[in-house]
Short mmCIF file of C-alpha atoms and ligand atoms in Angstrom, two decimals:
data_model
loop_
_atom_site.label_atom_id
_atom_site.label_comp_id
_atom_site.label_asym_id
_atom_site.label_seq_id
_atom_site.Cartn_x
_atom_site.Cartn_y
_atom_site.Cartn_z
CA MET D 228 23.29 -13.28 11.81
CA ALA D 229 20.05 -15.13 12.15
CA LYS D 230 19.11 -17.15 9.19
CA GLU D 231 17.03 -15.55 6.36
CA ILE D 232 13.39 -17.06 6.11
CA ASN D 233 12.22 -17.51 2.68
CA ILE D 234 8.74 -18.10 1.87
CA LEU D 235 7.32 -19.10 -1.40
CA GLY D 236 3.80 -17.30 -1.78
CA ILE D 237 1.28 -18.68 -4.16
CA GLU D 238 -1.91 -16.29 -5.29
CA THR D 239 -4.80 -17.59 -7.55
CA SER D 240 -8.02 -16.14 -5.98
CA CYS D 241 -9.35 -14.29 -9.10
CA ASP D 242 -7.68 -13.78 -12.56
CA GLU D 243 -3.88 -13.42 -11.81
CA THR D 244 -1.88 -16.46 -11.26
CA ALA D 245 0.99 -15.38 -9.20
CA ALA D 246 3.97 -16.74 -7.21
CA SER D 247 6.78 -14.80 -5.52
CA VAL D 248 9.83 -15.66 -2.86
CA VAL D 249 10.02 -12.96 -0.02
CA ALA D 250 12.92 -13.30 2.54
CA ASP D 251 12.10 -12.10 6.20
CA GLY D 252 8.60 -10.79 4.94
CA LYS D 253 10.46 -7.71 3.14
CA ILE D 254 13.05 -8.77 0.84
CA VAL D 255 11.46 -9.52 -2.61
CA LYS D 256 13.68 -12.16 -4.32
CA SER D 257 11.15 -12.84 -7.16
CA SER D 258 7.74 -11.97 -8.23
CA VAL D 259 5.92 -13.67 -11.12
CA VAL D 260 2.30 -12.73 -12.31
CA ALA D 261 0.58 -14.09 -15.13
CA SER D 262 -2.19 -11.89 -16.02
CA GLN D 263 -5.60 -12.94 -17.60
CA VAL D 264 -6.60 -9.69 -18.94
CA LYS D 265 -6.40 -10.69 -22.34
CA LEU D 266 -8.54 -13.69 -21.80
CA HIS D 267 -11.44 -11.83 -20.06
CA GLU D 268 -11.38 -8.65 -21.76
CA ARG D 269 -13.87 -9.44 -24.48
CA PHE D 270 -16.29 -10.51 -21.83
CA GLY D 271 -15.88 -7.22 -19.99
CA GLY D 272 -15.34 -9.05 -16.60
CA VAL D 273 -13.73 -12.13 -15.17
CA VAL D 274 -15.52 -15.58 -16.18
CA PRO D 275 -14.42 -17.76 -13.58
CA GLU D 276 -14.34 -21.34 -15.60
CA LEU D 277 -11.92 -19.55 -17.82
CA ALA D 278 -9.99 -18.01 -15.00
CA SER D 279 -9.91 -21.58 -13.23
CA ARG D 280 -8.60 -23.21 -16.71
CA ALA D 281 -5.95 -20.54 -17.04
CA HIS D 282 -4.52 -21.06 -13.70
CA ILE D 283 -4.40 -24.78 -14.28
CA GLU D 284 -2.15 -24.08 -17.20
CA LYS D 285 -0.10 -21.33 -15.37
CA ILE D 286 0.64 -22.53 -11.99
CA TYR D 287 3.50 -24.83 -12.40
CA PRO D 288 5.29 -22.58 -14.80
CA VAL D 289 4.52 -19.47 -12.76
CA VAL D 290 5.88 -21.13 -9.38
CA THR D 291 9.09 -22.66 -11.22
CA GLN D 292 9.62 -19.14 -12.75
CA ALA D 293 9.39 -17.61 -9.17
CA LEU D 294 11.88 -20.20 -7.75
CA GLU D 295 14.43 -19.69 -10.80
CA ASP D 296 14.44 -15.84 -10.52
CA ALA D 297 14.90 -16.11 -6.66
CA PRO D 298 16.87 -18.14 -7.24
CA ILE D 299 16.12 -21.01 -4.90
CA LYS D 300 15.34 -24.76 -4.94
CA ILE D 301 11.86 -25.47 -3.49
CA GLU D 302 13.80 -27.98 -0.74
CA ASP D 303 15.47 -24.50 0.64
CA VAL D 304 12.32 -22.53 1.03
CA ASP D 305 11.28 -22.31 4.77
CA ALA D 306 7.52 -22.44 4.04
CA ILE D 307 4.81 -22.54 1.49
CA ALA D 308 2.10 -19.90 1.72
CA ILE D 309 -1.30 -19.82 -0.34
CA ALA D 310 -4.15 -17.18 -0.46
CA ASN D 311 -7.08 -19.60 0.13
CA GLN D 312 -9.85 -17.00 0.80
CA PRO D 313 -11.75 -14.96 -0.27
CA GLY D 314 -12.03 -15.15 -4.14
CA LEU D 315 -13.67 -17.22 -6.85
CA THR D 316 -13.73 -20.82 -5.28
CA ILE D 317 -12.65 -22.56 -8.67
CA SER D 318 -9.75 -19.92 -8.92
CA LEU D 319 -8.77 -20.47 -5.36
CA ILE D 320 -8.77 -24.20 -5.52
CA VAL D 321 -6.13 -24.37 -8.10
CA GLY D 322 -3.49 -22.63 -5.75
CA VAL D 323 -4.63 -24.54 -2.74
CA THR D 324 -4.11 -27.80 -4.36
CA ALA D 325 -0.91 -26.79 -5.86
CA ALA D 326 0.34 -25.23 -2.45
CA LYS D 327 -0.97 -28.41 -0.49
CA THR D 328 0.88 -30.79 -3.04
CA LEU D 329 4.30 -28.91 -2.68
CA ALA D 330 3.98 -28.77 1.23
CA LEU D 331 3.34 -32.51 1.25
CA ALA D 332 5.83 -33.53 -1.37
CA THR D 333 8.79 -31.49 0.41
CA ASP D 334 7.53 -31.81 3.86
CA LYS D 335 7.32 -27.89 4.52
CA PRO D 336 4.97 -25.95 6.60
CA LEU D 337 1.79 -24.57 5.03
CA ILE D 338 0.51 -21.11 5.73
CA ALA D 339 -3.14 -20.05 4.81
CA ILE D 340 -3.35 -16.32 4.03
CA ASN D 341 -6.54 -13.98 3.58
CA HIS D 342 -6.06 -12.48 0.16
CA VAL D 343 -7.76 -9.05 1.54
CA HIS D 344 -5.36 -8.98 4.61
CA ALA D 345 -2.36 -9.61 2.16
CA HIS D 346 -3.56 -6.50 0.18
CA LEU D 347 -2.76 -4.43 3.33
CA GLN D 348 0.46 -6.12 3.98
CA ALA D 349 1.53 -4.63 0.66
CA ALA D 350 0.92 -1.26 2.44
CA MET D 351 3.31 -2.19 5.30
CA ILE D 352 6.07 -4.18 3.28
CA GLU D 353 8.28 -0.91 2.86
CA ALA D 354 7.78 0.66 6.34
CA GLU D 355 10.64 0.36 8.81
CA SER D 356 8.05 0.86 11.62
CA ILE D 357 4.52 1.84 12.13
CA ASP D 358 2.49 3.63 14.60
CA LEU D 359 -0.42 1.63 15.87
CA PRO D 360 -3.52 1.38 15.79
CA ALA D 361 -3.90 2.00 12.01
CA ILE D 362 -7.00 2.46 10.15
CA ALA D 363 -6.62 0.16 6.94
CA LEU D 364 -8.58 0.52 3.78
CA VAL D 365 -8.68 -2.11 1.19
CA VAL D 366 -10.09 -1.10 -2.06
CA SER D 367 -10.35 -3.89 -4.65
CA GLY D 368 -12.58 -5.43 -7.33
CA GLY D 369 -14.17 -7.52 -4.82
CA HIS D 370 -13.67 -5.54 -1.63
CA THR D 371 -14.33 -2.19 -0.04
CA SER D 372 -13.34 -2.82 3.77
CA LEU D 373 -12.05 -0.77 6.58
CA TYR D 374 -10.10 -2.48 9.34
CA ASP D 375 -8.69 -1.50 12.84
CA CYS D 376 -5.32 -2.77 12.42
CA GLU D 377 -3.42 -3.60 15.69
CA SER D 378 -0.74 -5.49 13.90
CA ALA D 379 -0.20 -7.53 10.57
CA LEU D 380 -2.11 -10.20 12.21
CA GLU D 381 -4.67 -8.39 14.10
CA LEU D 382 -7.20 -6.96 11.75
CA GLU D 383 -10.70 -6.25 13.05
CA LEU D 384 -13.34 -5.55 10.13
CA ILE D 385 -15.09 -2.40 11.24
CA GLY D 386 -16.71 -1.39 7.70
CA SER D 387 -17.48 -2.93 4.35
CA THR D 388 -19.70 -2.52 1.29
CA ILE D 389 -23.33 -3.22 1.46
CA ASP D 390 -23.53 -3.51 -2.40
CA ASP D 391 -20.79 -3.09 -5.03
CA ALA D 392 -16.99 -2.68 -4.28
CA ALA D 393 -15.08 0.36 -5.15
CA GLY D 394 -13.33 -1.41 -8.29
CA GLU D 395 -16.46 -3.00 -9.27
CA ALA D 396 -18.02 0.48 -9.67
CA PHE D 397 -15.04 1.47 -11.65
CA ASP D 398 -15.40 -1.36 -13.90
CA LYS D 399 -19.10 -1.06 -14.31
CA VAL D 400 -18.91 2.86 -14.79
CA ALA D 401 -16.08 2.15 -17.43
CA SER D 402 -18.37 -0.29 -19.31
CA ILE D 403 -21.39 2.02 -19.28
CA LEU D 404 -18.88 4.63 -20.76
CA GLY D 405 -17.60 2.32 -23.35
CA LEU D 406 -14.10 2.42 -22.05
CA PRO D 407 -11.78 -0.68 -22.24
CA TYR D 408 -11.49 -3.60 -19.71
CA PRO D 409 -10.23 -3.27 -16.86
CA GLY D 410 -12.09 -0.47 -16.04
CA GLY D 411 -10.32 1.31 -13.02
CA PRO D 412 -7.26 2.30 -15.05
CA SER D 413 -9.28 3.35 -18.01
CA ILE D 414 -11.33 5.71 -15.98
CA GLU D 415 -8.27 7.15 -14.33
CA LYS D 416 -6.81 7.88 -17.68
CA THR D 417 -9.89 9.47 -19.05
CA ALA D 418 -10.45 11.34 -16.06
CA LYS D 419 -7.10 13.21 -16.73
CA ASN D 420 -8.75 15.26 -19.34
CA GLY D 421 -11.95 15.59 -17.38
CA ASN D 422 -13.49 18.08 -14.95
CA PRO D 423 -14.34 16.45 -11.63
CA LYS D 424 -16.79 19.12 -10.88
CA ALA D 425 -18.73 18.80 -14.30
CA VAL D 426 -21.43 16.55 -12.92
CA ARG D 427 -22.59 16.18 -9.34
CA PHE D 428 -22.88 12.49 -8.74
CA PRO D 429 -24.22 11.28 -5.37
CA ARG D 430 -22.06 10.65 -2.39
CA SER D 431 -23.66 7.90 -0.14
CA MET D 432 -22.49 8.34 3.37
CA LEU D 433 -25.19 5.99 4.89
CA LYS D 434 -25.84 6.80 8.66
CA LYS D 435 -24.01 9.49 10.49
CA ASP D 436 -21.24 7.27 12.09
CA SER D 437 -21.50 4.45 9.65
CA LEU D 438 -18.05 2.99 8.11
CA ASP D 439 -20.04 0.99 5.63
CA PHE D 440 -19.97 1.52 2.08
CA SER D 441 -22.47 1.76 -0.80
CA PHE D 442 -21.44 2.32 -4.39
CA SER D 443 -24.64 1.12 -6.47
CA GLY D 444 -26.68 4.39 -6.14
CA LEU D 445 -23.44 6.27 -7.77
CA LYS D 446 -23.26 3.59 -10.51
CA THR D 447 -27.00 4.05 -11.21
CA ALA D 448 -26.76 7.63 -11.28
CA VAL D 449 -23.91 7.30 -13.93
CA LEU D 450 -26.34 5.09 -15.93
CA TYR D 451 -29.35 7.77 -15.52
CA HIS D 452 -26.95 10.50 -16.55
CA CYS D 453 -26.06 8.51 -19.99
CA GLN D 454 -29.37 6.92 -20.27
CA GLY D 455 -32.23 9.27 -19.23
CA GLN D 456 -33.93 8.90 -16.01
CA ASP D 457 -36.60 6.47 -17.47
CA MET D 458 -33.81 4.45 -18.85
CA LYS D 459 -35.99 3.66 -21.83
CA GLY D 460 -33.77 5.80 -24.32
CA GLU D 461 -30.64 4.55 -26.09
CA SER D 462 -27.35 5.12 -24.44
CA LYS D 463 -26.22 8.85 -25.27
CA VAL D 464 -22.42 7.78 -24.85
CA SER D 465 -22.10 7.12 -28.42
CA GLU D 466 -23.13 10.71 -29.25
CA MET D 467 -20.93 12.25 -26.39
CA SER D 468 -17.73 14.25 -27.13
CA ASP D 469 -14.56 12.83 -25.78
CA GLN D 470 -14.68 15.75 -23.32
CA GLU D 471 -18.26 14.86 -22.09
CA ILE D 472 -17.01 11.51 -21.31
CA ALA D 473 -14.01 12.62 -19.46
CA ASP D 474 -15.98 14.78 -17.50
CA ILE D 475 -18.23 11.97 -16.38
CA ALA D 476 -15.34 9.81 -15.73
CA ALA D 477 -13.78 12.47 -13.50
CA SER D 478 -16.89 13.49 -11.87
CA PHE D 479 -17.53 9.63 -11.03
CA GLN D 480 -13.96 9.13 -9.75
CA GLN D 481 -14.06 12.18 -7.46
CA ALA D 482 -17.37 11.00 -5.92
CA VAL D 483 -15.71 7.62 -5.34
CA VAL D 484 -12.45 9.44 -3.81
CA ASP D 485 -14.75 11.58 -1.47
CA VAL D 486 -16.63 8.58 -0.12
CA LEU D 487 -13.46 6.78 0.71
CA VAL D 488 -11.64 9.62 2.16
CA ALA D 489 -14.40 10.56 4.18
CA LYS D 490 -15.06 7.20 5.64
CA THR D 491 -11.56 6.94 6.24
CA LYS D 492 -11.39 10.00 8.26
CA ARG D 493 -14.39 8.82 10.40
CA GLY D 494 -12.56 5.41 10.83
CA ILE D 495 -9.40 7.76 12.26
CA GLU D 496 -11.95 9.14 14.65
CA LYS D 497 -13.60 6.21 15.75
CA ILE D 498 -10.35 4.02 16.60
CA LYS D 499 -7.98 7.13 17.26
CA ALA D 500 -5.67 5.88 14.48
CA LYS D 501 -2.08 7.11 14.15
CA THR D 502 -1.73 5.71 10.84
CA VAL D 503 -3.69 5.15 7.86
CA LEU D 504 -2.90 2.05 5.43
CA LEU D 505 -4.10 1.61 1.86
CA GLY D 506 -4.03 -1.13 -0.11
CA GLY D 507 -5.75 -3.24 -2.97
CA GLY D 508 -6.32 -2.68 -7.06
CA VAL D 509 -8.03 0.77 -6.55
CA ALA D 510 -5.11 2.01 -4.43
CA ALA D 511 -3.27 2.20 -7.64
CA ASN D 512 -5.41 5.38 -8.49
CA THR D 513 -3.54 8.61 -8.24
CA ALA D 514 -6.76 10.76 -7.34
CA LEU D 515 -7.51 8.40 -4.51
CA ARG D 516 -3.78 8.46 -3.19
CA GLU D 517 -3.91 12.14 -3.41
CA GLY D 518 -7.07 12.64 -1.73
CA LEU D 519 -6.15 10.27 1.35
CA GLN D 520 -2.76 11.99 1.46
CA SER D 521 -4.47 15.71 1.62
CA MET D 522 -6.71 14.30 4.30
CA CYS D 523 -3.77 12.56 6.48
CA GLU D 524 -1.73 15.82 6.40
CA ALA D 525 -4.56 17.78 7.47
CA GLU D 526 -5.29 15.04 10.31
CA GLY D 527 -1.78 14.65 11.21
CA LYS D 528 -1.71 11.08 10.44
CA LYS D 529 0.82 9.15 8.61
CA LEU D 530 -0.31 7.62 5.29
CA LEU D 531 1.27 4.29 3.92
CA VAL D 532 0.41 3.24 0.67
CA ALA D 533 1.09 0.07 -1.00
CA PRO D 534 3.51 0.53 -4.05
CA ARG D 535 1.69 0.62 -7.33
CA SER D 536 3.36 -2.55 -8.48
CA LEU D 537 1.91 -4.33 -5.38
CA CYS D 538 -1.73 -3.01 -5.56
CA THR D 539 -3.28 -5.25 -7.96
CA ASP D 540 -2.95 -9.09 -7.20
CA ASN D 541 0.53 -10.57 -6.62
CA ALA D 542 1.99 -13.19 -4.68
CA VAL D 543 4.71 -10.81 -2.84
CA MET D 544 1.88 -9.76 -0.48
CA VAL D 545 1.00 -13.28 0.53
CA ALA D 546 4.84 -14.24 1.05
CA SER D 547 5.34 -11.27 3.11
CA LEU D 548 2.21 -11.57 5.25
CA ALA D 549 2.96 -15.33 5.59
CA TYR D 550 6.37 -14.42 7.51
CA HIS D 551 4.39 -12.94 10.34
CA LYS D 552 2.33 -16.28 10.62
CA TYR D 553 5.65 -18.31 10.43
CA LYS D 554 7.22 -16.21 13.21
CA ALA D 555 3.96 -16.54 15.41
CA GLY D 556 4.03 -20.44 14.60
CA ILE D 557 0.53 -20.28 12.70
CA PHE D 558 0.47 -22.88 10.21
CA ALA D 559 -2.24 -24.72 8.27
CA ASP D 560 -2.60 -28.46 7.54
CA LEU D 561 -3.45 -30.39 4.51
CA THR D 562 -7.13 -30.17 5.30
CA LEU D 563 -6.85 -26.60 4.18
CA GLU D 564 -9.75 -25.74 1.75
CA ALA D 565 -10.58 -22.80 -0.55
CA LYS D 566 -13.33 -20.52 0.72
CA ALA D 567 -15.20 -17.88 -1.23
CA THR D 568 -15.78 -15.69 1.68
CA SER D 569 -13.60 -14.24 4.42
O1 KG4 H 210 -7.00 -6.13 -6.06
P1 KG4 H 210 -7.40 -6.35 -7.38
O2 KG4 H 210 -6.16 -6.57 -8.45
O3 KG4 H 210 -8.22 -7.80 -7.32
C1 KG4 H 210 -9.11 -8.08 -6.42
O4 KG4 H 210 -8.72 -8.56 -5.40
O5 KG4 H 210 -10.38 -7.71 -6.69
O6 KG4 H 210 -8.24 -5.13 -7.76
C2 KG4 H 210 -8.79 -5.02 -9.26
C3 KG4 H 210 -9.52 -3.84 -9.31
C4 KG4 H 210 -10.57 -3.80 -10.52
O7 KG4 H 210 -11.66 -3.42 -10.21
C5 KG4 H 210 -9.71 -2.65 -11.43
O8 KG4 H 210 -10.43 -1.93 -12.17
C6 KG4 H 210 -9.37 -1.60 -9.98
O9 KG4 H 210 -8.75 -2.59 -9.39
N1 KG4 H 210 -8.13 -1.11 -10.51
C7 KG4 H 210 -8.25 0.58 -10.45
C8 KG4 H 210 -6.90 1.01 -10.90
N2 KG4 H 210 -6.27 -0.09 -11.26
C9 KG4 H 210 -7.08 -1.09 -10.89
N3 KG4 H 210 -9.27 1.18 -10.15
C10 KG4 H 210 -8.95 2.63 -10.09
N4 KG4 H 210 -7.82 3.27 -10.65
C11 KG4 H 210 -6.78 2.59 -10.88
N5 KG4 H 210 -5.86 2.94 -11.45
ZN1 ZN H 211 -7.01 -8.55 -4.76
#
């Protein structure tokens, strides 16, 4: 039997400090995620300086824990993988520095991973085989991107948001509605009691064959609905019943899902996709998972969705994708830098 390839993955691109050991790209030996939700909650969003400082405090204990849980000694891992882009530069730097230091100290190969591509790997990790090409949708706090996916390592960006990302829209609308941070899970919970047809919010499709996304108009429509068209009045949210708030949350969520499903369908047609992949924090949303599932059934396409535990930021997806780079012999060197963009 071939020797197992164990990769230590590290993720610090935004507000989770995460480390994981994955064997052969599929067998999860450990996964540790130190969340910073409590730290950022009172600011209603991620504060980069606080995030970076928390990564510095957590990186050593998180990596140590991941190695202990696996269990494996650092000398026995085959490579060290780091998500070095895109994200908050001062957060990324912490993980990149830790990974480079470990690689140097242990003389192990270093593998650079694109965080957004890793979100898609989370959708592929449990699949035995995948019919390609696939249309791949990543919906996170920072990205709404459609890719033409020819393999785990061949991803061509064919659509992206021209303003807010889908997760960002969830977070902003939750804040307008006075719902707790992070907004996505709060909207989903509140929407369960609401009527998705109660308010007809706009669905921005852009040009007829565009695969790009725009969510800022939808966010503004929710704001107008809550504050009046001239935006001069006080927010009416404090006077709204729980039912009214639930109806707005459900109607907003439905508008986002409709756009994401319609654009993915356009993507299928454009690249003649056989499979649809879904990953990223917003992929945890049940309405989105179900919306895409029904569309895929109607179109006769297979949908592969990241397991809920791997939708939001984690290092399993980093270590798993790194296996494909390891096999292809694609390594980074110690000049590797953190990059805010892809
Ligand atoms: O992928 P992720 O953890 O971080 C980035 O790479 O940005 O995504 C975080 C985003 C946040 O905007 C959060 O509100 C959203 O994912 N999110 C959700 C749900 N869970 C997390 N959005 C909608 N429904 C959810 N259940
Ligand atoms: Zn992410």
